[in-house]
Amino acid sequence: MATQVLMPALSPTMEEGKLAKWVKAEGDEVRSGDVIAEIETDKATMEVEAVDEGKIGKILIPAGTEGVRVNTPIAIIVADGEEAGASLNRAGKTNGAHAPADAATGGGEAARASVDVRVKDAREDAAPAAWDAASEIPEGTELVQITMREALRDAMAEEMRRDDDVFVMGEEVAEYQGAYKITQGLLDEFGARRVVDTPITEAGFAGLGVGAAFAGLRPIVEFMTFNFAMQAIDHIINSAAKTHYMSGGQIDCPIVFRGPNGAAARVGAQHSQEYSAWYAHVPGLKVIAPSTAADAKGLLKAAIRDPNPVVFLENEILYGIAGPVPKGDDWLVPIGKAKIARPGKDVTIVSWSRGMVYALDAAKQLEAEGIDAEVIDLRTLRPLDIDTVLASVRKTNRIVTVEEAWPVCSVGSEIVAQVVAKAFDYLDAPPTKVSGEDVPMPYAANLEKLALPNADRVVEAVKAVCYKG
Amino acid sequence: MLDDLRNGTSPKGHPPELSRDEELHAYREMLLIRRFEEKAGQLYGMGQIGGFCHLYIGQEAVVVGMQMTVREGDQVITAYRDHGHMLVCGMDPKGVMAELTGRRGGYSRGKGGSMHMFSVEKNFYGGHGIVGAQVPLGTGLAFANKYRGNGNVSLTYYGDGAANQGQVYEAFNMAELWKLPVVYVVENNKYGMGTSINRASALTNLSQRGASFNIPGRQVDGMDVRAVKEAGEEAVAWARSGKGPYILEMLTYRYRGHSMSDPAKYRSKEEVDKMRHEHDPIEMVRQRLIASRRATEDDLKAVDKEIRAIVNEAADFAQTDPEPDVTELYTNVVR
Ligand SMILES: Cc1ncc(C[n+]2csc(CCOP(=O)(O)OP(=O)(O)O)c2C)c(N)n1
Ligand SMILES: [Mg+2]
């Protein structure tokens, strides 16, 4: 049977090239894999290999020809004893053999047109049903007053007792008991096999943790702070977030990356950054940023049990703040559900993590001035519970977002964009963001204060959208 | 370079001969990779495979020899030049080829492509596009083995170019510190894209890169499947017995360009031809089989024919299998 040799493409964008040289002549015997010709573009050269065994029956394009279109037949290989002339007709058939493949590509084009519609559907499907956070804690539940630090530690300890695959690793998590004492006592209870002090090697241990998760373990990787996770962000995104998708669902990556995020106090720009938007941007990750001890415990336990990679953003300033937490080891908070922290009717304030301190403080001040603010604690940033926000805005017709992060491309920006797109007709004032200033964090006490949001700025923004004061 | 190879032969001299069955097995496995890759090159030329496509032609002895030293449960992880690794792990050539063409029957349902494929069933953990990233990941597989005490070893492959990534040394440090069962196999094919190892590495003996962590290493003639197997056995036994990591530097060579589009200006034709004609891993086995009368030309032709049929079947499947359903766009983002 005769086979056509076609002008190959060196890259998906190549349309034509030069047939630089024939290495074989008409009549030469060739074996599969033998180089028969060389082609060139301005960028690259490539050898053309025989696609089959046989004899070069005919060379169709002479050496030195420029501008040979991709997929043009350049030679014919015939089986021994076959006539080159006779094979030409058959060669036409060979061409036809590519038709199904072309059709497949065509199908792709047609399919693409319908993707837009489906994308929308998929997103709406994924939207969570309205969540009644008030019912999270059943009536009569016994509560204990503990700090967020203790809540986080208890969450890890309980999950480690429950599942031997859960372990914690990071810098100073074991013998030192945690740089911020979050892992206090874990080494004593679980030993060095499961509470692992690492060298100072963020890219290394983040990658190692992801590999262990691929193999089915459930690592909790502590970053001393998220500022240092930038050393490891390649593994968080390229290795952890994308592999489930890239493997067609075969590989799971049940890992939690946790540690303090956001501005600390008087440590300067490299140790004071808020990373919510960085991770919330990434499909394949879940991103959590609690503001209370109860949510911290319930969400960290949910994160450890979740089969996906979770970025769990804590806040150093909140570690020492105590709050009521349901007693016992079965307290879980669902990922992806916002909470109405304070119901109100005049304006919606949306925040998370430390921003909630400013938001709730502002709501109290506003109450004194006759403005009844509804405060929503997002708790999870991805998937974002936009439905809870929209339902509130449809009621209050005004929204202010509060975050410590830089304002450009922030989580607040995303919320505003979605509110404008999905509740435009309900708005009585432009949605407004309160954020950190667009500068690296300054060291000087007065400048640092200026760079961060505060309750007064939230009050001001709320009054502006309420057209008061 | 040839001197390099000579220095790289087993320190114990001539590598031990393989049995007839082993020799035939190696021949068949290497030929499968070679023919598969040639076919992939052709499909690329026809526009059936998109983007990057990194062929393994020339390096076949490395994965084939190493895979002869492992047992069920041991894991393999590598970078984007991964087709050969998947085939020796026993993954179906049809599923691999269909992933190259982006079809629904591909190992990643068409969503990973040439550089990102996995098979949990066959203990193949990818398929990674970020140079060097697979080294900590493979070390993590070893961490899980030790944590579970299952006695398995992780074979973690990377290139001479990847050897200059910092995270490789972060992984080395932890692997030795915690005595993790991992064999680092550095496939030194002399080039990272167009940059020769001499222009990229201050210390070109990559087997010694573990010295400051106290990790033993050996240079191996990676074109000789016997040498690879012998060194692999030593390294795998070391790791499995709890002594920690081991580095094997495989001196090898890729005949084809880095990816399909390659300027081919950074090395001479003579250099490539010399390797092809004097050190071809498959030809060496073939000649030994014939010379020792362990196989006849006809025996080998039959193997050839069988392989060709497998590869043609894979190529046909990869061209006729449909593209993924559009609903797949939003599946497998999270579980
Ligand atoms: C982090 C990163 N930097 C750069 C690249 C682009 N790149 C892809 S392959 C390659 C060369 C790697 O060479 P080597 O490790 O020797 O592997 P080989 O291709 O020879 O198998 C480069 C620079 C990449 N994929 N990832
Ligand atoms: Mg290389």
PDB file of N, CA, C and O in Angstrom, chain A residues 8-10 32 45 47 49-50 98 101 104 108 111 118 164 167 193-194 201 204 207-208 211 215 235 244-248 250 252 308, chain B residues 42 45-46 48 107-109 118-120 133 136-137 140 143 147-148 167 170 174 256 261-262 264 269 308 323 326-327 329 331-332 334-335:
ATOM      1  N   PRO A   8       5.006  18.423   7.337  1.00  0.00           N
ATOM      2  CA  PRO A   8       4.580  18.530   8.734  1.00  0.00           C
ATOM      3  C   PRO A   8       4.611  19.973   9.239  1.00  0.00           C
ATOM      4  O   PRO A   8       5.285  20.816   8.664  1.00  0.00           O
ATOM      5  N   ALA A   9       3.878  20.178  10.316  1.00  0.00           N
ATOM      6  CA  ALA A   9       3.919  21.482  10.986  1.00  0.00           C
ATOM      7  C   ALA A   9       4.894  21.393  12.152  1.00  0.00           C
ATOM      8  O   ALA A   9       4.890  20.420  12.895  1.00  0.00           O
ATOM      9  N   LEU A  10       5.726  22.412  12.312  1.00  0.00           N
ATOM     10  CA  LEU A  10       6.665  22.419  13.440  1.00  0.00           C
ATOM     11  C   LEU A  10       6.030  22.999  14.679  1.00  0.00           C
ATOM     12  O   LEU A  10       6.542  22.852  15.782  1.00  0.00           O
ATOM     13  N   SER A  32      10.653   2.690   8.993  1.00  0.00           N
ATOM     14  CA  SER A  32       9.927   3.630   9.839  1.00  0.00           C
ATOM     15  C   SER A  32      10.922   4.326  10.764  1.00  0.00           C
ATOM     16  O   SER A  32      11.752   3.688  11.390  1.00  0.00           O
ATOM     17  N   THR A  45      14.214  24.106  12.591  1.00  0.00           N
ATOM     18  CA  THR A  45      14.348  23.094  11.549  1.00  0.00           C
ATOM     19  C   THR A  45      13.819  21.785  12.117  1.00  0.00           C
ATOM     20  O   THR A  45      13.752  21.594  13.326  1.00  0.00           O
ATOM     21  N   GLU A  47      13.398  17.359  11.133  1.00  0.00           N
ATOM     22  CA  GLU A  47      13.595  16.250  10.217  1.00  0.00           C
ATOM     23  C   GLU A  47      12.268  15.558   9.972  1.00  0.00           C
ATOM     24  O   GLU A  47      11.473  15.390  10.881  1.00  0.00           O
ATOM     25  N   GLU A  49      10.419  12.178   9.097  1.00  0.00           N
ATOM     26  CA  GLU A  49      10.702  10.751   9.160  1.00  0.00           C
ATOM     27  C   GLU A  49       9.748   9.971   8.272  1.00  0.00           C
ATOM     28  O   GLU A  49       8.608  10.391   8.065  1.00  0.00           O
ATOM     29  N   ALA A  50      10.225   8.846   7.823  1.00  0.00           N
ATOM     30  CA  ALA A  50       9.356   7.954   7.071  1.00  0.00           C
ATOM     31  C   ALA A  50       8.247   7.485   7.989  1.00  0.00           C
ATOM     32  O   ALA A  50       8.473   7.204   9.165  1.00  0.00           O
ATOM     33  N   HIS A  98      -7.669  11.385   6.657  1.00  0.00           N
ATOM     34  CA  HIS A  98      -7.566  12.423   7.699  1.00  0.00           C
ATOM     35  C   HIS A  98      -8.912  13.055   8.000  1.00  0.00           C
ATOM     36  O   HIS A  98      -9.046  13.789   8.941  1.00  0.00           O
ATOM     37  N   ALA A 101     -10.532  13.030  11.522  1.00  0.00           N
ATOM     38  CA  ALA A 101      -9.823  13.876  12.482  1.00  0.00           C
ATOM     39  C   ALA A 101     -10.212  15.333  12.283  1.00  0.00           C
ATOM     40  O   ALA A 101     -10.471  16.058  13.239  1.00  0.00           O
ATOM     41  N   ALA A 104     -13.417  15.981  13.685  1.00  0.00           N
ATOM     42  CA  ALA A 104     -13.380  16.094  15.144  1.00  0.00           C
ATOM     43  C   ALA A 104     -13.040  17.520  15.549  1.00  0.00           C
ATOM     44  O   ALA A 104     -13.630  18.083  16.464  1.00  0.00           O
ATOM     45  N   GLY A 108     -15.222  20.502  17.475  1.00  0.00           N
ATOM     46  CA  GLY A 108     -14.736  21.348  18.565  1.00  0.00           C
ATOM     47  C   GLY A 108     -15.175  22.792  18.380  1.00  0.00           C
ATOM     48  O   GLY A 108     -15.626  23.443  19.305  1.00  0.00           O
ATOM     49  N   ALA A 111     -18.735  23.137  19.066  1.00  0.00           N
ATOM     50  CA  ALA A 111     -18.950  22.997  20.498  1.00  0.00           C
ATOM     51  C   ALA A 111     -18.620  24.296  21.224  1.00  0.00           C
ATOM     52  O   ALA A 111     -19.298  24.682  22.153  1.00  0.00           O
ATOM     53  N   ARG A 118     -23.067  27.204  28.597  1.00  0.00           N
ATOM     54  CA  ARG A 118     -22.845  26.182  29.607  1.00  0.00           C
ATOM     55  C   ARG A 118     -22.054  26.726  30.786  1.00  0.00           C
ATOM     56  O   ARG A 118     -22.282  26.353  31.914  1.00  0.00           O
ATOM     57  N   ASP A 164      -5.489   8.921  61.165  1.00  0.00           N
ATOM     58  CA  ASP A 164      -4.030   8.805  61.229  1.00  0.00           C
ATOM     59  C   ASP A 164      -3.340   9.420  60.011  1.00  0.00           C
ATOM     60  O   ASP A 164      -2.156   9.710  60.031  1.00  0.00           O
ATOM     61  N   PHE A 167      -1.508  14.878  59.336  1.00  0.00           N
ATOM     62  CA  PHE A 167      -0.307  15.270  60.075  1.00  0.00           C
ATOM     63  C   PHE A 167      -0.030  16.741  59.812  1.00  0.00           C
ATOM     64  O   PHE A 167      -0.572  17.322  58.871  1.00  0.00           O
ATOM     65  N   ARG A 193       6.470  11.751  64.411  1.00  0.00           N
ATOM     66  CA  ARG A 193       6.045  11.224  63.117  1.00  0.00           C
ATOM     67  C   ARG A 193       4.959  12.112  62.507  1.00  0.00           C
ATOM     68  O   ARG A 193       4.915  12.319  61.306  1.00  0.00           O
ATOM     69  N   ARG A 194       4.085  12.668  63.362  1.00  0.00           N
ATOM     70  CA  ARG A 194       2.926  13.393  62.854  1.00  0.00           C
ATOM     71  C   ARG A 194       2.979  14.889  63.092  1.00  0.00           C
ATOM     72  O   ARG A 194       2.108  15.627  62.630  1.00  0.00           O
ATOM     73  N   THR A 201      12.366  26.012  54.349  1.00  0.00           N
ATOM     74  CA  THR A 201      12.448  25.500  52.991  1.00  0.00           C
ATOM     75  C   THR A 201      11.029  25.423  52.401  1.00  0.00           C
ATOM     76  O   THR A 201      10.506  24.367  52.129  1.00  0.00           O
ATOM     77  N   GLY A 204      10.230  23.683  49.214  1.00  0.00           N
ATOM     78  CA  GLY A 204      10.486  22.264  49.408  1.00  0.00           C
ATOM     79  C   GLY A 204       9.394  21.578  50.189  1.00  0.00           C
ATOM     80  O   GLY A 204       8.840  20.575  49.751  1.00  0.00           O
ATOM     81  N   GLY A 207       5.938  21.543  48.399  1.00  0.00           N
ATOM     82  CA  GLY A 207       5.925  20.520  47.346  1.00  0.00           C
ATOM     83  C   GLY A 207       5.882  19.129  47.935  1.00  0.00           C
ATOM     84  O   GLY A 207       5.140  18.261  47.467  1.00  0.00           O
ATOM     85  N   LEU A 208       6.643  18.902  48.974  1.00  0.00           N
ATOM     86  CA  LEU A 208       6.654  17.582  49.621  1.00  0.00           C
ATOM     87  C   LEU A 208       5.264  17.264  50.182  1.00  0.00           C
ATOM     88  O   LEU A 208       4.756  16.152  50.030  1.00  0.00           O
ATOM     89  N   GLY A 211       2.988  16.278  47.350  1.00  0.00           N
ATOM     90  CA  GLY A 211       3.279  14.906  46.918  1.00  0.00           C
ATOM     91  C   GLY A 211       2.683  13.895  47.889  1.00  0.00           C
ATOM     92  O   GLY A 211       2.100  12.886  47.483  1.00  0.00           O
ATOM     93  N   ALA A 215      -0.406  11.059  47.355  1.00  0.00           N
ATOM     94  CA  ALA A 215      -0.332   9.654  47.779  1.00  0.00           C
ATOM     95  C   ALA A 215      -1.399   9.319  48.824  1.00  0.00           C
ATOM     96  O   ALA A 215      -1.413   8.213  49.346  1.00  0.00           O
ATOM     97  N   HIS A 235       3.855  25.715  44.073  1.00  0.00           N
ATOM     98  CA  HIS A 235       3.281  24.412  44.421  1.00  0.00           C
ATOM     99  C   HIS A 235       1.807  24.532  44.823  1.00  0.00           C
ATOM    100  O   HIS A 235       1.010  23.637  44.553  1.00  0.00           O
ATOM    101  N   HIS A 244      -5.937  18.065  40.064  1.00  0.00           N
ATOM    102  CA  HIS A 244      -7.196  17.316  39.967  1.00  0.00           C
ATOM    103  C   HIS A 244      -7.792  17.505  38.569  1.00  0.00           C
ATOM    104  O   HIS A 244      -8.185  16.542  37.908  1.00  0.00           O
ATOM    105  N   TYR A 245      -7.780  18.716  38.101  1.00  0.00           N
ATOM    106  CA  TYR A 245      -8.324  19.014  36.769  1.00  0.00           C
ATOM    107  C   TYR A 245      -7.456  18.388  35.680  1.00  0.00           C
ATOM    108  O   TYR A 245      -7.951  17.721  34.778  1.00  0.00           O
ATOM    109  N   MET A 246      -6.157  18.611  35.798  1.00  0.00           N
ATOM    110  CA  MET A 246      -5.256  18.130  34.735  1.00  0.00           C
ATOM    111  C   MET A 246      -5.196  16.603  34.665  1.00  0.00           C
ATOM    112  O   MET A 246      -4.727  16.056  33.683  1.00  0.00           O
ATOM    113  N   SER A 247      -5.638  15.945  35.726  1.00  0.00           N
ATOM    114  CA  SER A 247      -5.613  14.487  35.704  1.00  0.00           C
ATOM    115  C   SER A 247      -7.000  13.937  35.379  1.00  0.00           C
ATOM    116  O   SER A 247      -7.244  12.743  35.545  1.00  0.00           O
ATOM    117  N   GLY A 248      -7.891  14.798  34.938  1.00  0.00           N
ATOM    118  CA  GLY A 248      -9.235  14.350  34.618  1.00  0.00           C
ATOM    119  C   GLY A 248      -9.945  13.776  35.838  1.00  0.00           C
ATOM    120  O   GLY A 248     -10.754  12.871  35.722  1.00  0.00           O
ATOM    121  N   GLN A 250      -8.490  12.211  38.414  1.00  0.00           N
ATOM    122  CA  GLN A 250      -7.865  11.023  39.015  1.00  0.00           C
ATOM    123  C   GLN A 250      -7.134  11.299  40.307  1.00  0.00           C
ATOM    124  O   GLN A 250      -7.118  10.479  41.214  1.00  0.00           O
ATOM    125  N   ASP A 252      -6.383  13.355  43.705  1.00  0.00           N
ATOM    126  CA  ASP A 252      -6.896  14.277  44.719  1.00  0.00           C
ATOM    127  C   ASP A 252      -5.728  14.902  45.463  1.00  0.00           C
ATOM    128  O   ASP A 252      -4.663  14.301  45.566  1.00  0.00           O
ATOM    129  N   ASN A 308     -10.118  18.620  48.741  1.00  0.00           N
ATOM    130  CA  ASN A 308      -9.434  19.580  47.860  1.00  0.00           C
ATOM    131  C   ASN A 308      -8.355  20.356  48.610  1.00  0.00           C
ATOM    132  O   ASN A 308      -8.386  20.417  49.838  1.00  0.00           O
TER     133      ASN A 308
ATOM    134  N   GLN B  42       4.836  12.206  14.125  1.00  0.00           N
ATOM    135  CA  GLN B  42       4.079  12.295  12.873  1.00  0.00           C
ATOM    136  C   GLN B  42       2.710  12.937  13.092  1.00  0.00           C
ATOM    137  O   GLN B  42       2.283  13.798  12.329  1.00  0.00           O
ATOM    138  N   GLY B  45       3.085  16.535  13.388  1.00  0.00           N
ATOM    139  CA  GLY B  45       3.275  17.138  12.068  1.00  0.00           C
ATOM    140  C   GLY B  45       1.961  17.287  11.314  1.00  0.00           C
ATOM    141  O   GLY B  45       1.796  18.202  10.507  1.00  0.00           O
ATOM    142  N   MET B  46       1.034  16.403  11.581  1.00  0.00           N
ATOM    143  CA  MET B  46      -0.267  16.478  10.910  1.00  0.00           C
ATOM    144  C   MET B  46      -1.223  17.422  11.621  1.00  0.00           C
ATOM    145  O   MET B  46      -2.376  17.577  11.221  1.00  0.00           O
ATOM    146  N   GLN B  48      -2.388  17.008  14.598  1.00  0.00           N
ATOM    147  CA  GLN B  48      -3.294  16.289  15.497  1.00  0.00           C
ATOM    148  C   GLN B  48      -2.934  16.522  16.962  1.00  0.00           C
ATOM    149  O   GLN B  48      -3.765  16.378  17.843  1.00  0.00           O
ATOM    150  N   TYR B 107      -5.832   9.806  29.180  1.00  0.00           N
ATOM    151  CA  TYR B 107      -5.718   9.530  30.617  1.00  0.00           C
ATOM    152  C   TYR B 107      -6.270  10.655  31.478  1.00  0.00           C
ATOM    153  O   TYR B 107      -6.730  10.433  32.587  1.00  0.00           O
ATOM    154  N   SER B 108      -6.184  11.893  30.984  1.00  0.00           N
ATOM    155  CA  SER B 108      -6.725  13.013  31.752  1.00  0.00           C
ATOM    156  C   SER B 108      -8.009  13.532  31.111  1.00  0.00           C
ATOM    157  O   SER B 108      -8.357  14.699  31.278  1.00  0.00           O
ATOM    158  N   ARG B 109      -8.688  12.668  30.347  1.00  0.00           N
ATOM    159  CA  ARG B 109      -9.924  13.031  29.643  1.00  0.00           C
ATOM    160  C   ARG B 109      -9.703  14.181  28.671  1.00  0.00           C
ATOM    161  O   ARG B 109     -10.605  14.985  28.428  1.00  0.00           O
ATOM    162  N   PHE B 118      -1.521  11.175  34.369  1.00  0.00           N
ATOM    163  CA  PHE B 118      -1.372  10.485  35.644  1.00  0.00           C
ATOM    164  C   PHE B 118      -2.069   9.136  35.556  1.00  0.00           C
ATOM    165  O   PHE B 118      -3.017   8.979  34.797  1.00  0.00           O
ATOM    166  N   SER B 119      -1.636   8.191  36.338  1.00  0.00           N
ATOM    167  CA  SER B 119      -2.408   6.970  36.531  1.00  0.00           C
ATOM    168  C   SER B 119      -2.151   6.465  37.939  1.00  0.00           C
ATOM    169  O   SER B 119      -1.088   5.929  38.238  1.00  0.00           O
ATOM    170  N   VAL B 120      -3.122   6.694  38.804  1.00  0.00           N
ATOM    171  CA  VAL B 120      -2.987   6.231  40.182  1.00  0.00           C
ATOM    172  C   VAL B 120      -2.855   4.705  40.180  1.00  0.00           C
ATOM    173  O   VAL B 120      -2.054   4.136  40.910  1.00  0.00           O
ATOM    174  N   ALA B 133       9.696  21.057  39.726  1.00  0.00           N
ATOM    175  CA  ALA B 133       8.635  20.934  40.739  1.00  0.00           C
ATOM    176  C   ALA B 133       8.394  19.480  41.140  1.00  0.00           C
ATOM    177  O   ALA B 133       8.013  19.188  42.267  1.00  0.00           O
ATOM    178  N   PRO B 136      10.405  17.913  44.704  1.00  0.00           N
ATOM    179  CA  PRO B 136       9.745  17.860  46.014  1.00  0.00           C
ATOM    180  C   PRO B 136       8.493  16.987  45.999  1.00  0.00           C
ATOM    181  O   PRO B 136       8.204  16.310  47.000  1.00  0.00           O
ATOM    182  N   LEU B 137       7.744  16.995  44.916  1.00  0.00           N
ATOM    183  CA  LEU B 137       6.530  16.168  44.868  1.00  0.00           C
ATOM    184  C   LEU B 137       6.892  14.687  45.012  1.00  0.00           C
ATOM    185  O   LEU B 137       6.270  13.958  45.796  1.00  0.00           O
ATOM    186  N   GLY B 140       7.717  13.884  48.397  1.00  0.00           N
ATOM    187  CA  GLY B 140       6.494  13.747  49.197  1.00  0.00           C
ATOM    188  C   GLY B 140       5.874  12.363  49.061  1.00  0.00           C
ATOM    189  O   GLY B 140       5.336  11.820  50.032  1.00  0.00           O
ATOM    190  N   PHE B 143       7.805  10.402  51.316  1.00  0.00           N
ATOM    191  CA  PHE B 143       7.403  10.716  52.694  1.00  0.00           C
ATOM    192  C   PHE B 143       6.182   9.884  53.078  1.00  0.00           C
ATOM    193  O   PHE B 143       6.118   9.301  54.167  1.00  0.00           O
ATOM    194  N   TYR B 147       5.852   7.224  56.042  1.00  0.00           N
ATOM    195  CA  TYR B 147       4.799   7.475  57.033  1.00  0.00           C
ATOM    196  C   TYR B 147       3.939   6.232  57.224  1.00  0.00           C
ATOM    197  O   TYR B 147       3.552   5.874  58.326  1.00  0.00           O
ATOM    198  N   ARG B 148       3.657   5.576  56.085  1.00  0.00           N
ATOM    199  CA  ARG B 148       2.804   4.387  56.140  1.00  0.00           C
ATOM    200  C   ARG B 148       3.589   3.105  56.356  1.00  0.00           C
ATOM    201  O   ARG B 148       2.990   2.045  56.562  1.00  0.00           O
ATOM    202  N   GLN B 167      14.694  24.258  44.485  1.00  0.00           N
ATOM    203  CA  GLN B 167      13.822  23.343  45.232  1.00  0.00           C
ATOM    204  C   GLN B 167      14.327  21.898  45.190  1.00  0.00           C
ATOM    205  O   GLN B 167      13.980  21.105  46.058  1.00  0.00           O
ATOM    206  N   GLU B 170      16.334  21.682  48.268  1.00  0.00           N
ATOM    207  CA  GLU B 170      15.466  21.673  49.447  1.00  0.00           C
ATOM    208  C   GLU B 170      14.940  20.254  49.665  1.00  0.00           C
ATOM    209  O   GLU B 170      14.879  19.754  50.794  1.00  0.00           O
ATOM    210  N   MET B 174      15.716  17.424  52.893  1.00  0.00           N
ATOM    211  CA  MET B 174      14.697  16.748  53.710  1.00  0.00           C
ATOM    212  C   MET B 174      14.742  15.232  53.508  1.00  0.00           C
ATOM    213  O   MET B 174      14.547  14.465  54.449  1.00  0.00           O
ATOM    214  N   ARG B 256      16.075  13.941  19.179  1.00  0.00           N
ATOM    215  CA  ARG B 256      15.186  14.925  18.560  1.00  0.00           C
ATOM    216  C   ARG B 256      15.322  16.274  19.249  1.00  0.00           C
ATOM    217  O   ARG B 256      16.027  16.422  20.225  1.00  0.00           O
ATOM    218  N   SER B 261       9.279  22.101  17.905  1.00  0.00           N
ATOM    219  CA  SER B 261       9.883  23.253  17.264  1.00  0.00           C
ATOM    220  C   SER B 261      11.221  23.493  17.946  1.00  0.00           C
ATOM    221  O   SER B 261      11.281  23.775  19.127  1.00  0.00           O
ATOM    222  N   ASP B 262      12.295  23.337  17.210  1.00  0.00           N
ATOM    223  CA  ASP B 262      13.616  23.378  17.832  1.00  0.00           C
ATOM    224  C   ASP B 262      14.575  23.969  16.800  1.00  0.00           C
ATOM    225  O   ASP B 262      14.610  23.513  15.660  1.00  0.00           O
ATOM    226  N   ALA B 264      17.643  23.707  16.447  1.00  0.00           N
ATOM    227  CA  ALA B 264      18.681  22.739  16.044  1.00  0.00           C
ATOM    228  C   ALA B 264      19.996  23.415  15.682  1.00  0.00           C
ATOM    229  O   ALA B 264      20.748  22.934  14.846  1.00  0.00           O
ATOM    230  N   LYS B 269      25.197  18.410  13.808  1.00  0.00           N
ATOM    231  CA  LYS B 269      24.602  17.195  13.254  1.00  0.00           C
ATOM    232  C   LYS B 269      25.485  15.992  13.544  1.00  0.00           C
ATOM    233  O   LYS B 269      25.005  14.904  13.817  1.00  0.00           O
ATOM    234  N   ARG B 308       4.369  -2.324  16.106  1.00  0.00           N
ATOM    235  CA  ARG B 308       3.788  -1.428  15.122  1.00  0.00           C
ATOM    236  C   ARG B 308       2.260  -1.482  15.188  1.00  0.00           C
ATOM    237  O   ARG B 308       1.583  -0.454  15.092  1.00  0.00           O
ATOM    238  N   GLU B 323     -13.480  14.520  20.869  1.00  0.00           N
ATOM    239  CA  GLU B 323     -12.983  15.485  21.846  1.00  0.00           C
ATOM    240  C   GLU B 323     -13.866  15.386  23.098  1.00  0.00           C
ATOM    241  O   GLU B 323     -14.968  14.840  23.038  1.00  0.00           O
ATOM    242  N   VAL B 326     -18.363  19.172  25.923  1.00  0.00           N
ATOM    243  CA  VAL B 326     -18.162  20.533  26.439  1.00  0.00           C
ATOM    244  C   VAL B 326     -18.521  20.650  27.917  1.00  0.00           C
ATOM    245  O   VAL B 326     -18.021  21.534  28.604  1.00  0.00           O
ATOM    246  N   THR B 327     -19.363  19.752  28.415  1.00  0.00           N
ATOM    247  CA  THR B 327     -19.695  19.819  29.842  1.00  0.00           C
ATOM    248  C   THR B 327     -18.462  19.519  30.703  1.00  0.00           C
ATOM    249  O   THR B 327     -18.449  19.824  31.892  1.00  0.00           O
ATOM    250  N   LEU B 329     -15.779  21.014  30.620  1.00  0.00           N
ATOM    251  CA  LEU B 329     -15.053  22.253  30.935  1.00  0.00           C
ATOM    252  C   LEU B 329     -15.059  22.515  32.440  1.00  0.00           C
ATOM    253  O   LEU B 329     -14.050  22.895  33.012  1.00  0.00           O
ATOM    254  N   THR B 331     -15.949  20.282  34.913  1.00  0.00           N
ATOM    255  CA  THR B 331     -15.825  19.145  35.826  1.00  0.00           C
ATOM    256  C   THR B 331     -14.386  19.030  36.312  1.00  0.00           C
ATOM    257  O   THR B 331     -13.456  19.502  35.647  1.00  0.00           O
ATOM    258  N   ASN B 332     -14.199  18.407  37.454  1.00  0.00           N
ATOM    259  CA  ASN B 332     -12.879  18.145  38.040  1.00  0.00           C
ATOM    260  C   ASN B 332     -12.109  19.399  38.447  1.00  0.00           C
ATOM    261  O   ASN B 332     -10.889  19.369  38.565  1.00  0.00           O
ATOM    262  N   VAL B 334     -12.923  21.137  41.307  1.00  0.00           N
ATOM    263  CA  VAL B 334     -12.761  20.664  42.685  1.00  0.00           C
ATOM    264  C   VAL B 334     -13.513  19.354  42.793  1.00  0.00           C
ATOM    265  O   VAL B 334     -14.328  19.031  41.939  1.00  0.00           O
ATOM    266  N   ARG B 335     -13.210  18.629  43.851  1.00  0.00           N
ATOM    267  CA  ARG B 335     -13.933  17.371  44.002  1.00  0.00           C
ATOM    268  C   ARG B 335     -15.135  17.556  44.881  1.00  0.00           C
ATOM    269  O   ARG B 335     -15.104  18.297  45.837  1.00  0.00           O
TER     270      ARG B 335
END
